[in-house]
PDB file of C-alpha atoms and ligand atoms in Angstrom:
ATOM      1  CA  MET E   1       0.000   0.000   0.000  1.00  0.00           C
ATOM      2  CA  LYS E   2       1.478   3.353  -1.045  1.00  0.00           C
ATOM      3  CA  LYS E   3       1.851   5.962   1.652  1.00  0.00           C
ATOM      4  CA  LYS E   4      -0.780   8.677   1.315  1.00  0.00           C
ATOM      5  CA  ILE E   5       0.197  12.302   1.033  1.00  0.00           C
ATOM      6  CA  VAL E   6      -1.037  14.062   4.167  1.00  0.00           C
ATOM      7  CA  LYS E   7       1.300  17.046   4.410  1.00  0.00           C
ATOM      8  CA  ALA E   8       1.352  20.326   2.548  1.00  0.00           C
ATOM      9  CA  ILE E   9       3.859  23.145   2.649  1.00  0.00           C
ATOM     10  CA  LEU E  10       2.592  26.664   2.036  1.00  0.00           C
ATOM     11  CA  PRO E  11       5.400  29.152   1.510  1.00  0.00           C
ATOM     12  CA  ALA E  12       4.190  32.522   2.775  1.00  0.00           C
ATOM     13  CA  ALA E  13       7.386  34.346   3.667  1.00  0.00           C
ATOM     14  CA  GLY E  14       7.725  36.473   0.530  1.00  0.00           C
ATOM     15  CA  LEU E  15       7.803  40.259   0.644  1.00  0.00           C
ATOM     16  CA  GLY E  16       4.722  40.778  -1.529  1.00  0.00           C
ATOM     17  CA  THR E  17       6.319  43.743  -3.298  1.00  0.00           C
ATOM     18  CA  ARG E  18       3.742  43.745  -6.109  1.00  0.00           C
ATOM     19  CA  PHE E  19       1.082  44.641  -3.554  1.00  0.00           C
ATOM     20  CA  LEU E  20       2.842  47.504  -1.833  1.00  0.00           C
ATOM     21  CA  PRO E  21       1.892  49.572   0.076  1.00  0.00           C
ATOM     22  CA  ALA E  22      -0.811  47.126   1.304  1.00  0.00           C
ATOM     23  CA  THR E  23       1.814  44.514   2.211  1.00  0.00           C
ATOM     24  CA  LYS E  24       4.199  46.795   4.069  1.00  0.00           C
ATOM     25  CA  ALA E  25       3.063  45.458   7.454  1.00  0.00           C
ATOM     26  CA  SER E  26       0.456  42.801   6.555  1.00  0.00           C
ATOM     27  CA  PRO E  27       0.901  39.509   4.716  1.00  0.00           C
ATOM     28  CA  LYS E  28      -0.179  39.258   1.083  1.00  0.00           C
ATOM     29  CA  GLU E  29      -1.493  35.771   1.879  1.00  0.00           C
ATOM     30  CA  MET E  30      -4.043  37.327   4.265  1.00  0.00           C
ATOM     31  CA  LEU E  31      -5.571  39.686   1.694  1.00  0.00           C
ATOM     32  CA  PRO E  32      -9.231  38.681   1.543  1.00  0.00           C
ATOM     33  CA  ILE E  33     -10.894  37.507  -1.649  1.00  0.00           C
ATOM     34  CA  VAL E  34     -14.634  37.971  -1.012  1.00  0.00           C
ATOM     35  CA  ASP E  35     -14.736  36.748   2.625  1.00  0.00           C
ATOM     36  CA  LYS E  36     -11.652  34.555   3.052  1.00  0.00           C
ATOM     37  CA  PRO E  37      -7.933  35.274   3.040  1.00  0.00           C
ATOM     38  CA  MET E  38      -6.142  33.973  -0.047  1.00  0.00           C
ATOM     39  CA  ILE E  39      -4.260  31.329   1.929  1.00  0.00           C
ATOM     40  CA  GLN E  40      -7.519  29.765   3.178  1.00  0.00           C
ATOM     41  CA  TYR E  41      -8.506  28.836  -0.384  1.00  0.00           C
ATOM     42  CA  ALA E  42      -5.302  26.767  -0.661  1.00  0.00           C
ATOM     43  CA  ILE E  43      -5.895  25.123   2.728  1.00  0.00           C
ATOM     44  CA  GLU E  44      -9.475  24.185   1.792  1.00  0.00           C
ATOM     45  CA  GLU E  45      -8.325  22.841  -1.586  1.00  0.00           C
ATOM     46  CA  SER E  46      -5.761  20.602   0.187  1.00  0.00           C
ATOM     47  CA  GLU E  47      -8.196  19.475   2.860  1.00  0.00           C
ATOM     48  CA  LYS E  48     -10.577  18.215   0.150  1.00  0.00           C
ATOM     49  CA  CYS E  49      -7.736  15.896  -0.973  1.00  0.00           C
ATOM     50  CA  GLY E  50      -7.172  14.432   2.496  1.00  0.00           C
ATOM     51  CA  ILE E  51      -4.286  16.652   3.580  1.00  0.00           C
ATOM     52  CA  GLU E  52      -4.368  17.198   7.341  1.00  0.00           C
ATOM     53  CA  GLN E  53      -1.017  18.682   8.252  1.00  0.00           C
ATOM     54  CA  PHE E  54       0.109  22.086   7.083  1.00  0.00           C
ATOM     55  CA  ILE E  55       3.531  23.632   7.364  1.00  0.00           C
ATOM     56  CA  ILE E  56       3.344  27.334   6.692  1.00  0.00           C
ATOM     57  CA  ILE E  57       6.613  29.122   6.008  1.00  0.00           C
ATOM     58  CA  THR E  58       6.370  32.604   7.444  1.00  0.00           C
ATOM     59  CA  GLY E  59       8.491  35.653   8.080  1.00  0.00           C
ATOM     60  CA  LYS E  60       8.357  39.132   9.545  1.00  0.00           C
ATOM     61  CA  ASN E  61       4.849  40.675   9.751  1.00  0.00           C
ATOM     62  CA  LYS E  62       3.130  37.304   9.178  1.00  0.00           C
ATOM     63  CA  ARG E  63       1.711  36.740  12.683  1.00  0.00           C
ATOM     64  CA  SER E  64      -1.885  37.250  11.519  1.00  0.00           C
ATOM     65  CA  ILE E  65      -1.646  33.980   9.522  1.00  0.00           C
ATOM     66  CA  GLU E  66      -1.092  32.051  12.772  1.00  0.00           C
ATOM     67  CA  ASP E  67      -3.907  33.906  14.507  1.00  0.00           C
ATOM     68  CA  HIS E  68      -6.282  33.205  11.627  1.00  0.00           C
ATOM     69  CA  PHE E  69      -5.930  29.427  11.914  1.00  0.00           C
ATOM     70  CA  ASP E  70      -5.916  29.432  15.722  1.00  0.00           C
ATOM     71  CA  SER E  71      -9.069  29.283  17.848  1.00  0.00           C
ATOM     72  CA  ALA E  72     -10.575  32.618  18.844  1.00  0.00           C
ATOM     73  CA  PHE E  73     -12.171  31.993  22.243  1.00  0.00           C
ATOM     74  CA  GLU E  74     -13.727  35.423  22.805  1.00  0.00           C
ATOM     75  CA  LEU E  75     -15.193  35.616  19.313  1.00  0.00           C
ATOM     76  CA  GLU E  76     -16.543  32.047  19.522  1.00  0.00           C
ATOM     77  CA  GLU E  77     -18.236  32.770  22.879  1.00  0.00           C
ATOM     78  CA  ASN E  78     -19.736  35.941  21.464  1.00  0.00           C
ATOM     79  CA  LEU E  79     -21.151  34.143  18.410  1.00  0.00           C
ATOM     80  CA  LYS E  80     -22.479  31.325  20.630  1.00  0.00           C
ATOM     81  CA  GLN E  81     -24.281  33.758  22.929  1.00  0.00           C
ATOM     82  CA  LYS E  82     -25.847  35.545  19.973  1.00  0.00           C
ATOM     83  CA  GLY E  83     -26.916  32.239  18.414  1.00  0.00           C
ATOM     84  CA  LYS E  84     -24.929  32.902  15.233  1.00  0.00           C
ATOM     85  CA  LYS E  85     -24.412  29.209  14.494  1.00  0.00           C
ATOM     86  CA  LYS E  86     -23.625  29.521  10.808  1.00  0.00           C
ATOM     87  CA  LEU E  87     -20.815  32.000  11.385  1.00  0.00           C
ATOM     88  CA  LEU E  88     -19.527  29.897  14.270  1.00  0.00           C
ATOM     89  CA  ASN E  89     -19.368  26.824  12.039  1.00  0.00           C
ATOM     90  CA  GLU E  90     -17.619  28.826   9.353  1.00  0.00           C
ATOM     91  CA  ILE E  91     -14.855  30.069  11.618  1.00  0.00           C
ATOM     92  CA  ASN E  92     -14.412  26.572  13.081  1.00  0.00           C
ATOM     93  CA  SER E  93     -14.474  24.690   9.783  1.00  0.00           C
ATOM     94  CA  LEU E  94     -10.699  24.052   9.733  1.00  0.00           C
ATOM     95  CA  LYS E  95     -10.249  23.333  13.444  1.00  0.00           C
ATOM     96  CA  HIS E  96      -9.527  19.637  12.889  1.00  0.00           C
ATOM     97  CA  LEU E  97      -6.373  20.391  10.870  1.00  0.00           C
ATOM     98  CA  ASP E  98      -2.828  20.664  12.238  1.00  0.00           C
ATOM     99  CA  PHE E  99      -0.751  23.745  11.545  1.00  0.00           C
ATOM    100  CA  ALA E 100       2.956  24.251  12.101  1.00  0.00           C
ATOM    101  CA  TYR E 101       4.808  27.480  11.404  1.00  0.00           C
ATOM    102  CA  ILE E 102       8.449  27.905  10.505  1.00  0.00           C
ATOM    103  CA  ARG E 103      10.210  31.164   9.846  1.00  0.00           C
ATOM    104  CA  GLN E 104      12.273  31.489   6.724  1.00  0.00           C
ATOM    105  CA  GLY E 105      14.500  34.227   8.148  1.00  0.00           C
ATOM    106  CA  LYS E 106      15.296  35.883   4.836  1.00  0.00           C
ATOM    107  CA  ALA E 107      13.130  35.569   1.727  1.00  0.00           C
ATOM    108  CA  LEU E 108      15.836  33.860  -0.331  1.00  0.00           C
ATOM    109  CA  GLY E 109      13.534  32.084  -2.774  1.00  0.00           C
ATOM    110  CA  LEU E 110      11.032  29.284  -3.009  1.00  0.00           C
ATOM    111  CA  ALA E 111      13.543  26.410  -2.745  1.00  0.00           C
ATOM    112  CA  HIS E 112      15.003  28.008   0.382  1.00  0.00           C
ATOM    113  CA  ALA E 113      11.493  28.418   1.866  1.00  0.00           C
ATOM    114  CA  ILE E 114      10.521  24.785   1.224  1.00  0.00           C
ATOM    115  CA  MET E 115      13.847  23.560   2.607  1.00  0.00           C
ATOM    116  CA  ARG E 116      12.886  25.044   5.991  1.00  0.00           C
ATOM    117  CA  ALA E 117      10.122  22.413   6.300  1.00  0.00           C
ATOM    118  CA  ARG E 118      12.498  19.453   6.114  1.00  0.00           C
ATOM    119  CA  PRO E 119      12.382  18.607   9.873  1.00  0.00           C
ATOM    120  CA  PHE E 120       8.565  18.359   9.688  1.00  0.00           C
ATOM    121  CA  VAL E 121       8.324  16.421   6.436  1.00  0.00           C
ATOM    122  CA  LYS E 122      11.268  14.042   6.996  1.00  0.00           C
ATOM    123  CA  ASP E 123      11.010  11.162   4.478  1.00  0.00           C
ATOM    124  CA  GLU E 124       7.445  11.715   3.248  1.00  0.00           C
ATOM    125  CA  SER E 125       6.250  13.012  -0.107  1.00  0.00           C
ATOM    126  CA  PHE E 126       4.305  16.237   0.198  1.00  0.00           C
ATOM    127  CA  ALA E 127       2.320  18.895  -1.638  1.00  0.00           C
ATOM    128  CA  VAL E 128       3.389  22.509  -2.107  1.00  0.00           C
ATOM    129  CA  LEU E 129       0.766  25.164  -2.762  1.00  0.00           C
ATOM    130  CA  LEU E 130       1.433  28.810  -3.585  1.00  0.00           C
ATOM    131  CA  SER E 131      -1.559  30.617  -2.220  1.00  0.00           C
ATOM    132  CA  ASP E 132      -1.557  33.493  -4.698  1.00  0.00           C
ATOM    133  CA  ASP E 133      -2.473  30.976  -7.407  1.00  0.00           C
ATOM    134  CA  ILE E 134      -6.105  30.287  -6.590  1.00  0.00           C
ATOM    135  CA  ILE E 135      -7.589  27.210  -8.216  1.00  0.00           C
ATOM    136  CA  ASP E 136     -11.321  27.366  -8.676  1.00  0.00           C
ATOM    137  CA  PRO E 137     -12.886  25.410  -5.780  1.00  0.00           C
ATOM    138  CA  ASP E 138     -14.888  23.291  -8.288  1.00  0.00           C
ATOM    139  CA  GLU E 139     -11.686  21.939  -9.905  1.00  0.00           C
ATOM    140  CA  SER E 140      -9.780  18.805  -8.848  1.00  0.00           C
ATOM    141  CA  LEU E 141      -6.221  19.740  -9.864  1.00  0.00           C
ATOM    142  CA  LEU E 142      -4.437  18.695  -6.668  1.00  0.00           C
ATOM    143  CA  GLN E 143      -6.288  15.377  -6.483  1.00  0.00           C
ATOM    144  CA  ASP E 144      -5.463  14.663 -10.150  1.00  0.00           C
ATOM    145  CA  MET E 145      -1.790  15.369  -9.423  1.00  0.00           C
ATOM    146  CA  MET E 146      -1.856  13.098  -6.382  1.00  0.00           C
ATOM    147  CA  ASN E 147      -3.334  10.299  -8.474  1.00  0.00           C
ATOM    148  CA  ILE E 148      -0.485  10.665 -10.983  1.00  0.00           C
ATOM    149  CA  TYR E 149       1.990  10.554  -8.110  1.00  0.00           C
ATOM    150  CA  TYR E 150       0.373   7.359  -6.763  1.00  0.00           C
ATOM    151  CA  ASP E 151       0.595   5.781 -10.251  1.00  0.00           C
ATOM    152  CA  TYR E 152       4.158   6.827 -11.146  1.00  0.00           C
ATOM    153  CA  GLU E 153       5.710   7.381  -7.686  1.00  0.00           C
ATOM    154  CA  CYS E 154       7.468  10.441  -9.079  1.00  0.00           C
ATOM    155  CA  PRO E 155       7.228  14.162  -8.419  1.00  0.00           C
ATOM    156  CA  VAL E 156       4.518  15.989 -10.389  1.00  0.00           C
ATOM    157  CA  ILE E 157       4.184  19.701 -11.098  1.00  0.00           C
ATOM    158  CA  ALA E 158       1.190  21.623 -12.436  1.00  0.00           C
ATOM    159  CA  LEU E 159       1.439  23.300 -15.843  1.00  0.00           C
ATOM    160  CA  GLU E 160      -0.732  25.662 -17.811  1.00  0.00           C
ATOM    161  CA  ARG E 161      -0.531  26.812 -21.416  1.00  0.00           C
ATOM    162  CA  VAL E 162       0.024  30.552 -21.372  1.00  0.00           C
ATOM    163  CA  PRO E 163       0.155  33.098 -24.200  1.00  0.00           C
ATOM    164  CA  ARG E 164       3.709  33.680 -25.478  1.00  0.00           C
ATOM    165  CA  ALA E 165       3.568  37.315 -24.400  1.00  0.00           C
ATOM    166  CA  GLU E 166       3.186  36.255 -20.750  1.00  0.00           C
ATOM    167  CA  ILE E 167       5.765  33.491 -20.729  1.00  0.00           C
ATOM    168  CA  HIS E 168       8.519  35.703 -19.214  1.00  0.00           C
ATOM    169  CA  ARG E 169       6.599  35.739 -15.904  1.00  0.00           C
ATOM    170  CA  TYR E 170       6.815  31.961 -15.394  1.00  0.00           C
ATOM    171  CA  GLY E 171       9.070  28.940 -15.141  1.00  0.00           C
ATOM    172  CA  VAL E 172       8.681  27.066 -18.443  1.00  0.00           C
ATOM    173  CA  ILE E 173       9.258  23.412 -19.282  1.00  0.00           C
ATOM    174  CA  ASP E 174      10.728  21.440 -22.108  1.00  0.00           C
ATOM    175  CA  GLY E 175       8.991  18.070 -22.158  1.00  0.00           C
ATOM    176  CA  ALA E 176       7.794  15.037 -24.080  1.00  0.00           C
ATOM    177  CA  ARG E 177       4.106  14.236 -24.151  1.00  0.00           C
ATOM    178  CA  GLU E 178       3.399  11.021 -22.272  1.00  0.00           C
ATOM    179  CA  SER E 179      -0.384  10.979 -22.539  1.00  0.00           C
ATOM    180  CA  ASP E 180      -3.307  13.379 -22.931  1.00  0.00           C
ATOM    181  CA  LYS E 181      -2.342  16.002 -20.315  1.00  0.00           C
ATOM    182  CA  LEU E 182       0.843  14.459 -18.978  1.00  0.00           C
ATOM    183  CA  TYR E 183       4.399  15.467 -19.961  1.00  0.00           C
ATOM    184  CA  ARG E 184       7.689  13.948 -18.925  1.00  0.00           C
ATOM    185  CA  ILE E 185       9.925  16.904 -18.249  1.00  0.00           C
ATOM    186  CA  ASN E 186      13.382  17.166 -19.845  1.00  0.00           C
ATOM    187  CA  GLY E 187      14.300  20.615 -18.585  1.00  0.00           C
ATOM    188  CA  LEU E 188      12.977  23.804 -16.997  1.00  0.00           C
ATOM    189  CA  VAL E 189      13.846  27.471 -17.531  1.00  0.00           C
ATOM    190  CA  GLU E 190      12.995  30.221 -15.045  1.00  0.00           C
ATOM    191  CA  LYS E 191      11.349  33.305 -16.593  1.00  0.00           C
ATOM    192  CA  PRO E 192      12.731  32.960 -20.155  1.00  0.00           C
ATOM    193  CA  ASP E 193      12.270  35.648 -22.796  1.00  0.00           C
ATOM    194  CA  THR E 194       9.673  34.845 -25.442  1.00  0.00           C
ATOM    195  CA  GLU E 195      12.233  33.652 -28.005  1.00  0.00           C
ATOM    196  CA  GLY E 196      14.175  31.519 -25.530  1.00  0.00           C
ATOM    197  CA  ALA E 197      11.138  29.698 -24.112  1.00  0.00           C
ATOM    198  CA  PRO E 198      11.238  25.947 -24.842  1.00  0.00           C
ATOM    199  CA  SER E 199       7.399  25.709 -24.918  1.00  0.00           C
ATOM    200  CA  ASP E 200       4.248  27.549 -23.876  1.00  0.00           C
ATOM    201  CA  LEU E 201       3.827  25.268 -20.851  1.00  0.00           C
ATOM    202  CA  ALA E 202       4.279  27.361 -17.722  1.00  0.00           C
ATOM    203  CA  ILE E 203       4.669  26.102 -14.168  1.00  0.00           C
ATOM    204  CA  ILE E 204       1.844  27.133 -11.851  1.00  0.00           C
ATOM    205  CA  GLY E 205       1.722  27.017  -8.059  1.00  0.00           C
ATOM    206  CA  ARG E 206       0.959  23.364  -7.294  1.00  0.00           C
ATOM    207  CA  TYR E 207       3.600  20.679  -6.782  1.00  0.00           C
ATOM    208  CA  ILE E 208       3.793  17.135  -5.458  1.00  0.00           C
ATOM    209  CA  LEU E 209       7.383  16.591  -4.374  1.00  0.00           C
ATOM    210  CA  THR E 210       9.345  13.632  -3.059  1.00  0.00           C
ATOM    211  CA  PRO E 211      11.667  13.982  -0.041  1.00  0.00           C
ATOM    212  CA  ASP E 212      14.862  13.520  -2.108  1.00  0.00           C
ATOM    213  CA  ILE E 213      14.364  17.146  -3.218  1.00  0.00           C
ATOM    214  CA  PHE E 214      15.747  18.178   0.201  1.00  0.00           C
ATOM    215  CA  ASP E 215      19.174  16.686  -0.623  1.00  0.00           C
ATOM    216  CA  VAL E 216      19.108  18.622  -3.883  1.00  0.00           C
ATOM    217  CA  PHE E 217      18.355  21.866  -2.024  1.00  0.00           C
ATOM    218  CA  GLU E 218      21.443  21.273   0.165  1.00  0.00           C
ATOM    219  CA  ASP E 219      23.675  21.299  -2.943  1.00  0.00           C
ATOM    220  CA  MET E 220      22.173  24.396  -4.550  1.00  0.00           C
ATOM    221  CA  SER E 221      23.541  27.857  -5.026  1.00  0.00           C
ATOM    222  CA  PRO E 222      21.474  30.983  -5.735  1.00  0.00           C
ATOM    223  CA  GLY E 223      20.135  31.329  -9.293  1.00  0.00           C
ATOM    224  CA  LYS E 224      18.178  33.992 -11.173  1.00  0.00           C
ATOM    225  CA  GLY E 225      17.636  37.145  -9.093  1.00  0.00           C
ATOM    226  CA  GLY E 226      20.032  35.838  -6.427  1.00  0.00           C
ATOM    227  CA  GLU E 227      17.292  33.491  -5.141  1.00  0.00           C
ATOM    228  CA  TYR E 228      17.289  29.751  -4.519  1.00  0.00           C
ATOM    229  CA  GLN E 229      14.925  28.841  -7.335  1.00  0.00           C
ATOM    230  CA  LEU E 230      12.714  25.769  -7.170  1.00  0.00           C
ATOM    231  CA  THR E 231      13.061  25.526 -10.954  1.00  0.00           C
ATOM    232  CA  ASP E 232      16.841  24.984 -10.525  1.00  0.00           C
ATOM    233  CA  ALA E 233      16.217  22.237  -7.954  1.00  0.00           C
ATOM    234  CA  LEU E 234      13.780  20.495 -10.328  1.00  0.00           C
ATOM    235  CA  ASN E 235      16.401  20.680 -13.085  1.00  0.00           C
ATOM    236  CA  MET E 236      18.770  18.875 -10.757  1.00  0.00           C
ATOM    237  CA  ILE E 237      16.235  16.245  -9.737  1.00  0.00           C
ATOM    238  CA  ILE E 238      15.553  15.159 -13.332  1.00  0.00           C
ATOM    239  CA  GLN E 239      19.206  14.051 -13.524  1.00  0.00           C
ATOM    240  CA  HIS E 240      18.324  11.070 -11.349  1.00  0.00           C
ATOM    241  CA  ARG E 241      14.553  10.491 -11.537  1.00  0.00           C
ATOM    242  CA  PRO E 242      11.576  11.248 -13.825  1.00  0.00           C
ATOM    243  CA  LEU E 243       9.544  14.394 -13.217  1.00  0.00           C
ATOM    244  CA  TYR E 244       6.067  14.798 -14.671  1.00  0.00           C
ATOM    245  CA  GLY E 245       4.035  17.850 -15.571  1.00  0.00           C
ATOM    246  CA  TYR E 246       0.248  17.784 -15.581  1.00  0.00           C
ATOM    247  CA  VAL E 247      -1.472  20.325 -17.823  1.00  0.00           C
ATOM    248  CA  PHE E 248      -4.296  22.052 -15.975  1.00  0.00           C
ATOM    249  CA  GLU E 249      -7.076  23.258 -18.248  1.00  0.00           C
ATOM    250  CA  GLY E 250      -9.487  24.504 -15.585  1.00  0.00           C
ATOM    251  CA  LYS E 251      -9.913  27.903 -14.030  1.00  0.00           C
ATOM    252  CA  ARG E 252      -6.984  29.463 -12.157  1.00  0.00           C
ATOM    253  CA  TYR E 253      -6.953  32.947 -10.707  1.00  0.00           C
ATOM    254  CA  ASP E 254      -3.518  34.527 -10.648  1.00  0.00           C
ATOM    255  CA  ALA E 255      -3.989  36.757  -7.626  1.00  0.00           C
ATOM    256  CA  GLY E 256      -0.279  37.547  -7.148  1.00  0.00           C
ATOM    257  CA  ASP E 257      -0.545  41.134  -8.360  1.00  0.00           C
ATOM    258  CA  LYS E 258      -3.103  43.919  -8.095  1.00  0.00           C
ATOM    259  CA  LEU E 259      -4.893  43.367 -11.409  1.00  0.00           C
ATOM    260  CA  GLY E 260      -5.026  39.586 -11.029  1.00  0.00           C
ATOM    261  CA  PHE E 261      -6.255  39.973  -7.470  1.00  0.00           C
ATOM    262  CA  LEU E 262      -9.111  42.239  -8.571  1.00  0.00           C
ATOM    263  CA  LYS E 263     -10.106  39.845 -11.374  1.00  0.00           C
ATOM    264  CA  ALA E 264     -10.109  36.929  -8.903  1.00  0.00           C
ATOM    265  CA  THR E 265     -12.231  38.941  -6.490  1.00  0.00           C
ATOM    266  CA  VAL E 266     -14.816  39.752  -9.167  1.00  0.00           C
ATOM    267  CA  GLU E 267     -15.047  36.186 -10.497  1.00  0.00           C
ATOM    268  CA  LEU E 268     -15.218  34.552  -7.082  1.00  0.00           C
ATOM    269  CA  ALA E 269     -17.730  37.118  -5.824  1.00  0.00           C
ATOM    270  CA  LEU E 270     -19.955  36.272  -8.796  1.00  0.00           C
ATOM    271  CA  LYS E 271     -19.781  32.613  -7.689  1.00  0.00           C
ATOM    272  CA  SER E 272     -20.294  33.259  -3.985  1.00  0.00           C
ATOM    273  CA  ASP E 273     -23.595  32.122  -2.442  1.00  0.00           C
ATOM    274  CA  HIS E 274     -23.735  35.112  -0.113  1.00  0.00           C
ATOM    275  CA  ILE E 275     -23.389  38.034  -2.460  1.00  0.00           C
ATOM    276  CA  SER E 276     -23.496  36.898  -6.070  1.00  0.00           C
ATOM    277  CA  GLU E 277     -26.961  38.277  -6.794  1.00  0.00           C
ATOM    278  CA  GLY E 278     -26.387  41.839  -5.612  1.00  0.00           C
ATOM    279  CA  PHE E 279     -22.878  41.860  -7.007  1.00  0.00           C
ATOM    280  CA  ARG E 280     -24.044  40.704 -10.437  1.00  0.00           C
ATOM    281  CA  GLU E 281     -26.513  43.573 -10.608  1.00  0.00           C
ATOM    282  CA  PHE E 282     -23.757  45.993  -9.642  1.00  0.00           C
ATOM    283  CA  ILE E 283     -21.415  44.643 -12.342  1.00  0.00           C
ATOM    284  CA  ILE E 284     -24.127  44.881 -15.021  1.00  0.00           C
ATOM    285  CA  ASP E 285     -24.875  48.414 -13.909  1.00  0.00           C
ATOM    286  CA  ILE E 286     -21.291  49.555 -13.938  1.00  0.00           C
ATOM    287  CA  SER E 287     -20.626  47.847 -17.299  1.00  0.00           C
ATOM    288  CA  LYS E 288     -23.534  49.748 -18.846  1.00  0.00           C
ATOM    289  CA  LYS E 289     -22.099  53.012 -17.543  1.00  0.00           C
ATOM    290  CA  LEU E 290     -18.638  52.129 -18.896  1.00  0.00           C
ATOM    291  CA  MET E 291     -20.084  51.286 -22.334  1.00  0.00           C
ATOM    292  CA  LYS E 292     -21.748  54.700 -22.483  1.00  0.00           C
ATOM    293  CA  ASP E 293     -18.492  56.574 -21.694  1.00  0.00           C
TER     294      ASP E 293
HETATM  295  P1  UTP J 301       5.815  35.268  -5.041  1.00  0.00           P
HETATM  296  O1  UTP J 301       7.025  35.685  -5.775  1.00  0.00           O
HETATM  297  O2  UTP J 301       4.512  35.257  -5.777  1.00  0.00           O
HETATM  298  O3  UTP J 301       5.554  36.176  -3.761  1.00  0.00           O
HETATM  299  O4  UTP J 301       6.055  33.856  -4.362  1.00  0.00           O
HETATM  300  P2  UTP J 301       6.329  37.384  -3.157  1.00  0.00           P
HETATM  301  O5  UTP J 301       7.799  37.221  -3.322  1.00  0.00           O
HETATM  302  O6  UTP J 301       5.814  37.546  -1.773  1.00  0.00           O
HETATM  303  O7  UTP J 301       5.714  38.560  -4.023  1.00  0.00           O
HETATM  304  P3  UTP J 301       6.373  39.706  -4.925  1.00  0.00           P
HETATM  305  O8  UTP J 301       6.897  38.988  -6.147  1.00  0.00           O
HETATM  306  O9  UTP J 301       7.449  40.389  -4.106  1.00  0.00           O
HETATM  307  O10 UTP J 301       5.225  40.595  -5.221  1.00  0.00           O
HETATM  308  C1  UTP J 301       5.063  32.853  -4.298  1.00  0.00           C
HETATM  309  C2  UTP J 301       4.841  32.413  -2.845  1.00  0.00           C
HETATM  310  O11 UTP J 301       6.069  31.979  -2.282  1.00  0.00           O
HETATM  311  C3  UTP J 301       6.326  32.647  -1.071  1.00  0.00           C
HETATM  312  C4  UTP J 301       5.509  33.930  -1.117  1.00  0.00           C
HETATM  313  O12 UTP J 301       5.144  34.349   0.194  1.00  0.00           O
HETATM  314  C5  UTP J 301       4.319  33.550  -1.971  1.00  0.00           C
HETATM  315  O13 UTP J 301       3.247  33.065  -1.165  1.00  0.00           O
HETATM  316  N1  UTP J 301       7.793  32.877  -0.925  1.00  0.00           N
HETATM  317  C6  UTP J 301       8.484  33.452  -1.937  1.00  0.00           C
HETATM  318  C7  UTP J 301       8.412  32.502   0.241  1.00  0.00           C
HETATM  319  O14 UTP J 301       7.782  31.957   1.168  1.00  0.00           O
HETATM  320  N2  UTP J 301       9.748  32.746   0.374  1.00  0.00           N
HETATM  321  C8  UTP J 301      10.478  33.315  -0.612  1.00  0.00           C
HETATM  322  O15 UTP J 301      11.708  33.507  -0.411  1.00  0.00           O
HETATM  323  C9  UTP J 301       9.830  33.686  -1.792  1.00  0.00           C
END
């Protein structure tokens, strides 16, 4: 029986410079989309796949992440007394999960952030989720990736076809098609220019990794931008084992910068049970006004 993946690492120690000044003293991962902080979407997505243990990599000014996933005695008592059961259930919906927090120290890159979780993960395979990539809650990307991992017993990363003009923002793969949406990866390039990109398949923020990646991290030196790049580590890992890429064709919201964040907010608000109706009317109204101008 293969060992199930039950741990996820959520790097959240970055500086969030694309959101300044909002992120000067507050974490980007806590910016709310509709009524939940961004990072909660990633936790709920993992929980649906049976993940129960979360290692969140934090840094300076990130204390509110810990508070958010902790119990809030005074608030709970207040809601109980007022009979606000629905809200009480909502704030307690993730109480059964385990959270551990590790500080990165300096934001030296994604590989460096993930490396910090080694003592918690030990010899298990694990998921990594970047919370500013929000996967539509109706999609099953992470579960699909886990199933590939269980079949192949190899690391799997999520890919998306992106327009050539946007390719310079991503890590990009060179790979051979294995089946419908599955590629065996031959190489990866971090943020290539349009001409230098080996394909239009960009890496997005979901990974299933095997524990041997930690030995690779130990041997790394800083890459592009002076950071320890995960892309470089993956390039090293394919020297001794296969790495697969799964092409995601569903809806992803890239909420890592201001425009993407606003688009995600609008789309998810239109899907939200609580406010979709009123919000839809507002959007129609404002669109009419914009068309007139
Ligand atoms: P990003 O590059 O999107 O986030 O990293 P950032 O660095 O915070 O934002 P910008 O680019 O300055 O605007 C993706 C995720 O990885 C985490 C970030 O917190 C984010 O959730 N990260 C990044 C770390 O935990 N440590 C790092 O050294 C870098």
